[in-house]
Coordinates of N, CA and C in Angstrom, one line a residue:
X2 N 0.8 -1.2 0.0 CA 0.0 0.0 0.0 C 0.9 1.2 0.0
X3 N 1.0 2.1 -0.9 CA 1.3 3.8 -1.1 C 1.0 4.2 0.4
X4 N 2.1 5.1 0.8 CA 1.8 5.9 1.9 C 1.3 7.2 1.2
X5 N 0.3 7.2 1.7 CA -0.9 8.3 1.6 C -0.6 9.2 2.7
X6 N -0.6 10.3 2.2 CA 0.1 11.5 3.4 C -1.5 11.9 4.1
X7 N -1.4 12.8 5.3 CA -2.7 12.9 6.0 C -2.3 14.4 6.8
X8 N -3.1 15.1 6.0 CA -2.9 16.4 6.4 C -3.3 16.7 7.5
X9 N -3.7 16.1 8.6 CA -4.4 16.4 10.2 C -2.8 15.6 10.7
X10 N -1.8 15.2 10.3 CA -0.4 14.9 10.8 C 0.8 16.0 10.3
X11 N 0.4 16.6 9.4 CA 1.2 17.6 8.9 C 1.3 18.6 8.5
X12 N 2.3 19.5 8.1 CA 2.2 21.0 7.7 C 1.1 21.1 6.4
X13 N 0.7 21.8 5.9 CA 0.0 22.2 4.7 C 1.6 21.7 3.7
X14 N 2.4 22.3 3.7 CA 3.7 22.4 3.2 C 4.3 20.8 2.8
X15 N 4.5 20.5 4.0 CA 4.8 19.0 3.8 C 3.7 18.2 3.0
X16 N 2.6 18.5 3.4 CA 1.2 17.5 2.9 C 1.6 17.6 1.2
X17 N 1.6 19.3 1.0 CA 1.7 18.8 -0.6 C 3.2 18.7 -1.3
X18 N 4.2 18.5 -0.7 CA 5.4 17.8 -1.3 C 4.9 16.8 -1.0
X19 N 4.6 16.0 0.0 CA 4.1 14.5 -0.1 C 3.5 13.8 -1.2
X20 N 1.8 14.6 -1.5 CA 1.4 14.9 -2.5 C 1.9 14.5 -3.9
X21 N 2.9 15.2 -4.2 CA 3.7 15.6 -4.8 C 4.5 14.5 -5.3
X22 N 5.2 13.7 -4.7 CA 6.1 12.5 -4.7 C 5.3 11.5 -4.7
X23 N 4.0 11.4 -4.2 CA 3.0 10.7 -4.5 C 2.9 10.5 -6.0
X24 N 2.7 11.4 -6.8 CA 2.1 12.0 -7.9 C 3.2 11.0 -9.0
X25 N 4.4 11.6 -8.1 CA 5.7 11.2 -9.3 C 5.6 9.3 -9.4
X26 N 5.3 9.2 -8.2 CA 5.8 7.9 -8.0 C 4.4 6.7 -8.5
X27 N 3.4 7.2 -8.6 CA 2.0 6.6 -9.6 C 2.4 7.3 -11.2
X28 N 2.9 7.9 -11.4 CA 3.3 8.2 -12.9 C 4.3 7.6 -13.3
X29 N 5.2 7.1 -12.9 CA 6.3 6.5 -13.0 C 5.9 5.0 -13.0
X30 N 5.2 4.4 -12.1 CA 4.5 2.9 -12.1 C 3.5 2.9 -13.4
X31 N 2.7 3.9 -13.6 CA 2.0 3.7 -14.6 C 2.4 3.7 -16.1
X32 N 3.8 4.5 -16.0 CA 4.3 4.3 -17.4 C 4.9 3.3 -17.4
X33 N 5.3 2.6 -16.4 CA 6.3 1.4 -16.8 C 5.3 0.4 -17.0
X34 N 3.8 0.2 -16.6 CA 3.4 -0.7 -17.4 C 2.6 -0.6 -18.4
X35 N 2.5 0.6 -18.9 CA 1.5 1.2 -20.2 C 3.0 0.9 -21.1
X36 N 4.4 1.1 -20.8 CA 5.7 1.1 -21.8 C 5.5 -0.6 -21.8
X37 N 5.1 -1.3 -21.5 CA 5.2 -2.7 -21.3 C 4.3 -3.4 -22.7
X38 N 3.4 -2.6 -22.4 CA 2.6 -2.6 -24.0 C 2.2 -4.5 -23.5
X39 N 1.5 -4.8 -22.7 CA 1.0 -6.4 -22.3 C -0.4 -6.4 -23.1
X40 N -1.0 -7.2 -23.3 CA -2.2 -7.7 -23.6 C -3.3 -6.9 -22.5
X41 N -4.2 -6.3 -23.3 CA -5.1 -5.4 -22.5 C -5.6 -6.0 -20.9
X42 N -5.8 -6.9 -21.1 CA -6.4 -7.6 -20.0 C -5.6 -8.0 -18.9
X43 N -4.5 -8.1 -19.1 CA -3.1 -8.1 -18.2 C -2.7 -6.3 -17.7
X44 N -2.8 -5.9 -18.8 CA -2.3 -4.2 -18.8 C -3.6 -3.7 -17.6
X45 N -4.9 -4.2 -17.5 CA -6.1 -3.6 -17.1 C -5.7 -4.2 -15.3
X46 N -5.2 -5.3 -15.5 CA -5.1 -5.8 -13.8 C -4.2 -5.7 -13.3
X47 N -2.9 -5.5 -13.7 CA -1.5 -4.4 -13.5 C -1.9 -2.8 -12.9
X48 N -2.8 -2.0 -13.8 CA -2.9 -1.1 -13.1 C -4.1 -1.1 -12.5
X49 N -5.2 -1.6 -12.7 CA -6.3 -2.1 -11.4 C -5.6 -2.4 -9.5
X50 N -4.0 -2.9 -9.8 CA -3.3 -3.4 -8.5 C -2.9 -1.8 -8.2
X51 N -2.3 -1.4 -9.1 CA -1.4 -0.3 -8.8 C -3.0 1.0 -8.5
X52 N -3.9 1.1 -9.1 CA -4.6 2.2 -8.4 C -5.1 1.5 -7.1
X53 N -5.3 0.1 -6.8 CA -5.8 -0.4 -5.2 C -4.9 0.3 -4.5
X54 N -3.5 0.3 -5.0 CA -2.3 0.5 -4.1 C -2.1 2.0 -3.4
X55 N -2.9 2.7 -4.3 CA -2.8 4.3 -4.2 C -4.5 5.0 -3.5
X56 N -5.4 3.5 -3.6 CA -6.7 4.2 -3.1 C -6.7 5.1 -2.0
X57 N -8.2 5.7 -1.8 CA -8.2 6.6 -0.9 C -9.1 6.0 -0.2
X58 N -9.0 6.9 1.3 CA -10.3 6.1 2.1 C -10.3 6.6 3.3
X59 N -11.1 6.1 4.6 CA -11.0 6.8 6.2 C -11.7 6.0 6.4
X60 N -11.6 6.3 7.9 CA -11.8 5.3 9.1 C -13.3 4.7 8.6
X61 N -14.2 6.1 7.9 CA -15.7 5.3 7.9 C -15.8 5.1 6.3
X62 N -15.1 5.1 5.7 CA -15.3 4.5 4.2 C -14.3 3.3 3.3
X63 N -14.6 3.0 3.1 CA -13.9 2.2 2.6 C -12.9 2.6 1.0
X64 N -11.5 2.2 1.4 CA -10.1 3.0 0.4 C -11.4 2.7 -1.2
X65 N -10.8 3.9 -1.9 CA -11.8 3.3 -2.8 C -10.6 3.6 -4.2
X66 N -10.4 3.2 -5.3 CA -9.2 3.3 -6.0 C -9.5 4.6 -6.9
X67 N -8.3 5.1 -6.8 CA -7.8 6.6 -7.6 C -8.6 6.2 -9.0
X68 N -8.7 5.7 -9.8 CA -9.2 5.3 -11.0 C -9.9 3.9 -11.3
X69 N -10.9 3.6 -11.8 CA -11.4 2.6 -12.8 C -10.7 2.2 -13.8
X70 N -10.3 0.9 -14.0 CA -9.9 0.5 -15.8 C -10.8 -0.4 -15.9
X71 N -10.9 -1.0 -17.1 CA -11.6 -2.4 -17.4 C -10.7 -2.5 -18.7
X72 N -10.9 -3.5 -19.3 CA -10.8 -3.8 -20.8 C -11.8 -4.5 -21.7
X73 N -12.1 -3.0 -22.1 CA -13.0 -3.7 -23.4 C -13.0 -4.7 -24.3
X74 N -14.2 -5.1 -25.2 CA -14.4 -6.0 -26.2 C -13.3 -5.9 -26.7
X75 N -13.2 -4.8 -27.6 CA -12.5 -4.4 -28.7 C -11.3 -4.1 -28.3
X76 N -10.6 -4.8 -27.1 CA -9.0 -4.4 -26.8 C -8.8 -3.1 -25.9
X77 N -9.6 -2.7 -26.0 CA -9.4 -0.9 -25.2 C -9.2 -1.1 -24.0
X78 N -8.7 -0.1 -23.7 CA -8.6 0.1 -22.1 C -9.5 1.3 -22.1
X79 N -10.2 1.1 -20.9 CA -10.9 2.6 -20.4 C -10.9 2.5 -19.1
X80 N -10.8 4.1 -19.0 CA -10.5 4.9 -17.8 C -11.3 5.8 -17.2
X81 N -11.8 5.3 -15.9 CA -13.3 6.0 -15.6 C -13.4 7.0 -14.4
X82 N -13.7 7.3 -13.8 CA -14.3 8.2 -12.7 C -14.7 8.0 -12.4
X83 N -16.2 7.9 -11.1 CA -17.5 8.5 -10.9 C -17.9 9.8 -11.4
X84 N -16.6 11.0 -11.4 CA -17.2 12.2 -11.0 C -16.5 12.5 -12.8
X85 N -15.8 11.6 -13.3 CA -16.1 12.4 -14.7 C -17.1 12.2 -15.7
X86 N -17.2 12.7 -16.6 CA -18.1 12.5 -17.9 C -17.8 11.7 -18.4
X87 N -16.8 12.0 -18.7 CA -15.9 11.4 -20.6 C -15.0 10.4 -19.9
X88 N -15.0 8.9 -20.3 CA -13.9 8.4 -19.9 C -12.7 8.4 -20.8
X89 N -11.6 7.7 -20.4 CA -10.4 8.1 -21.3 C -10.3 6.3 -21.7
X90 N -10.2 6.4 -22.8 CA -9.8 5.3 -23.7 C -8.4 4.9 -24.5
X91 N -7.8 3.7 -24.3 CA -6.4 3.9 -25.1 C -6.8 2.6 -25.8
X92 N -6.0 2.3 -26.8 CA -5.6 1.0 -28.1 C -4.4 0.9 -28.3
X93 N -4.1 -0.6 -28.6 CA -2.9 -0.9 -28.6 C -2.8 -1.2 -30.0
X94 N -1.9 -0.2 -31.0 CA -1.4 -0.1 -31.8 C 0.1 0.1 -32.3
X95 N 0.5 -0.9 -33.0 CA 2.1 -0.8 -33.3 C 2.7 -1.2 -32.0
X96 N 2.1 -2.0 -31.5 CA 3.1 -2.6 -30.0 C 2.8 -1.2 -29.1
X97 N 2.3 -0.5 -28.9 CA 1.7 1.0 -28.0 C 0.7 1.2 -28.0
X98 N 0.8 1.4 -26.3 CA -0.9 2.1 -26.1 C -0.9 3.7 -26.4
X99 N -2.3 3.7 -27.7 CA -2.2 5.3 -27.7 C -3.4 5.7 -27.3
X100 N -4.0 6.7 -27.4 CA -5.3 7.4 -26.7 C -6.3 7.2 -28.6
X101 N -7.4 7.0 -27.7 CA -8.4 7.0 -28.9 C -9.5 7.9 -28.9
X102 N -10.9 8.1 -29.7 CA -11.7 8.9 -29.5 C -11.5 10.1 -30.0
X103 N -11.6 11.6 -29.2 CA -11.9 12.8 -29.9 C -10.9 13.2 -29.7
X104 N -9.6 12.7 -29.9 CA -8.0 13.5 -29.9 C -7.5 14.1 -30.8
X105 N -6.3 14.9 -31.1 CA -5.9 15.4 -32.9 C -4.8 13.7 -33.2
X106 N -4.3 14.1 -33.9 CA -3.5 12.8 -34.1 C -2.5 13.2 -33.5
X107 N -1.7 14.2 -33.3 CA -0.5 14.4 -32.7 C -0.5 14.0 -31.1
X108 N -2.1 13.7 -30.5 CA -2.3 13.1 -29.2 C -2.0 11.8 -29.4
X109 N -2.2 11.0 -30.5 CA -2.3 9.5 -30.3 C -1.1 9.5 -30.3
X110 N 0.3 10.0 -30.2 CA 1.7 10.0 -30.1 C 2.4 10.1 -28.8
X111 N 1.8 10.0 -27.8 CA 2.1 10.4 -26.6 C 3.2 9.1 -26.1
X112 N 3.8 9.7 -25.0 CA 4.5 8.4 -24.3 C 3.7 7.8 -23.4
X113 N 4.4 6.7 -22.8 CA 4.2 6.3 -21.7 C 3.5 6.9 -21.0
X114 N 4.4 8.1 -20.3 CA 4.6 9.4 -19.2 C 3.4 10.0 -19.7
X115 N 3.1 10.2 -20.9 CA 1.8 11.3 -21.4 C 0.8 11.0 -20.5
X116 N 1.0 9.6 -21.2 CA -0.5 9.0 -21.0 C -1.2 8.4 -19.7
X117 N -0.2 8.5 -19.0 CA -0.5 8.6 -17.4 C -0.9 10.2 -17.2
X118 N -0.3 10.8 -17.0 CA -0.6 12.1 -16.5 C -1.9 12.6 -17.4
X119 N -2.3 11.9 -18.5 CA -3.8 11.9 -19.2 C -5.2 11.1 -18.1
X120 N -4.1 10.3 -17.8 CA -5.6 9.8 -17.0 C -5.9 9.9 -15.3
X121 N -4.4 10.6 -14.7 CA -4.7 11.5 -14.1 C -5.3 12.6 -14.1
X122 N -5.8 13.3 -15.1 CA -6.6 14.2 -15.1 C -8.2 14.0 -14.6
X123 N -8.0 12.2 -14.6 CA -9.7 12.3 -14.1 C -10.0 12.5 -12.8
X124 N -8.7 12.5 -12.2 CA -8.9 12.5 -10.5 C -8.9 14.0 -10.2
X125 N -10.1 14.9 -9.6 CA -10.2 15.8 -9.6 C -9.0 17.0 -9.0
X126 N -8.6 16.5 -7.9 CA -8.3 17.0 -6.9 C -7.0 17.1 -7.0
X127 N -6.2 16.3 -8.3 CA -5.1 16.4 -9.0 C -4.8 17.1 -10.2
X128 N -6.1 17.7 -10.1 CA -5.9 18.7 -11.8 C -6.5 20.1 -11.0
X129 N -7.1 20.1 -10.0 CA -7.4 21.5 -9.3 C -6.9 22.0 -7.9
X130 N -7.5 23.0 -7.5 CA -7.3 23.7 -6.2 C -6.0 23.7 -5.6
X131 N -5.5 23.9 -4.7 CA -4.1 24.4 -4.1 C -3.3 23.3 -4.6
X132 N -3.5 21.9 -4.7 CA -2.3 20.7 -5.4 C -2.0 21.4 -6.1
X133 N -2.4 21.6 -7.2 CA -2.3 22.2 -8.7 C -1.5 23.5 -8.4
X134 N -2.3 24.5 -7.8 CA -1.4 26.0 -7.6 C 0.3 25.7 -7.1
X135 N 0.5 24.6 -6.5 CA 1.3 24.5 -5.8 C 2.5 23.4 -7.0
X136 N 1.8 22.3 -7.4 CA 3.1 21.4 -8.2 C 2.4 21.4 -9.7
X137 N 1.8 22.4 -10.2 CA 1.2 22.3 -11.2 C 0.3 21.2 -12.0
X138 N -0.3 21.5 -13.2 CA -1.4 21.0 -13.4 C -0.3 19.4 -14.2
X139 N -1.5 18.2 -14.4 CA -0.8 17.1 -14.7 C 0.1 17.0 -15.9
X140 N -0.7 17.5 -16.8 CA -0.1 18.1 -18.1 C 1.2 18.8 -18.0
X141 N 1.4 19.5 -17.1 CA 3.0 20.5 -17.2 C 4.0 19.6 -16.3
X142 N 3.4 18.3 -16.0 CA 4.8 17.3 -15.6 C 5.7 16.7 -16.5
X143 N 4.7 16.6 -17.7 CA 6.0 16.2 -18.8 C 6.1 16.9 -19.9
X144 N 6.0 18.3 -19.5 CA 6.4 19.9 -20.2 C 5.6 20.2 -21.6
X145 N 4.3 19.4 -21.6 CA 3.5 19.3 -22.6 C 1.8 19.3 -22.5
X146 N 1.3 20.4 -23.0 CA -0.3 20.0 -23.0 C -0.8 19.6 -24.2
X147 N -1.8 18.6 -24.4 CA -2.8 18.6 -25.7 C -3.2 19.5 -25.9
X148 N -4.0 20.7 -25.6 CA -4.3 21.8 -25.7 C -3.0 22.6 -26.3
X149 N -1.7 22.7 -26.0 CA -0.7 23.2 -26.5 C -0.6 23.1 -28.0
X150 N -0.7 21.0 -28.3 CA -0.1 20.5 -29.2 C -1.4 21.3 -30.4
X151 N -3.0 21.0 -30.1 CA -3.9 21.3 -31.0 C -3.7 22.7 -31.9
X152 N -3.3 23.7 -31.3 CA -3.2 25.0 -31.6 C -2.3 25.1 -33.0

């Protein structure tokens, strides 16, 4: 289990470098098995462990995981929320998972590293409010936005 920092133990300061190293260290796990390029359904229960490992939770709820995957009919991986709309979908093409759906094509070229910090975006609380002000948004971890690339 991920040590999960707990801000009623620590400074504001500390909580979000914790945060922080948290962040690096789920982006880092997630590229090394999205760079593995496994058979969807392997790739889906690899990081299904790895978001258990990172869930959230308290005394009266039960840890519940940072993200949803499953693997689709059609090979896909999808990537879900409760609290988002749009899930995020990738396909394994050319030995690589790329992003599918309503992307430019210059998105379906992403690395590893992209495409984690893509589906980090679904976790709210890691794309907004003081986290964000403080180690910036997910996108400017690997010095690149889709929004940048579109323009």
């Amino acid at each position: 289990m991920a040590d999960v920092p707990d801000i009623g133990n620590m400074s504001p300061d500390t909580f979000l470098s914790q945060l922080q190293k948290m962040r690096t260290d789920l982006v880092d796990a997630m590229e090394g098995v999205l760079r593995r390029g496994g058979a969807p359904e392997e790739t889906a229960a690899d990081l299904r462990d790895l978001f258990d490992e990172f869930a959230l939770g308290d005394d009266q709820a039960e840890p519940t995981p940072l993200v949803d995957v499953e693997s689709a009919q059609e090979g896909e991986l999808v990537f879900s929320r409760q609290e988002a709309e749009t899930p995020i979908r990738l396909e394994r093409r050319e030995g690589r998972w790329r992003l599918t759906g309503d992307h430019s094509a210059s998105a379906e070229d992403l690395s590893a590293e992209e495409l984690a910090l893509e589906i980090l975006k679904l976790v709210p609380w890691w794309s907004e409010g003081a986290f964000v002000e403080r180690v910036g948004h997910p996108e400017q971890a690997a010095g690149r936005s889709l929004t940048d690339q579109d323009e």
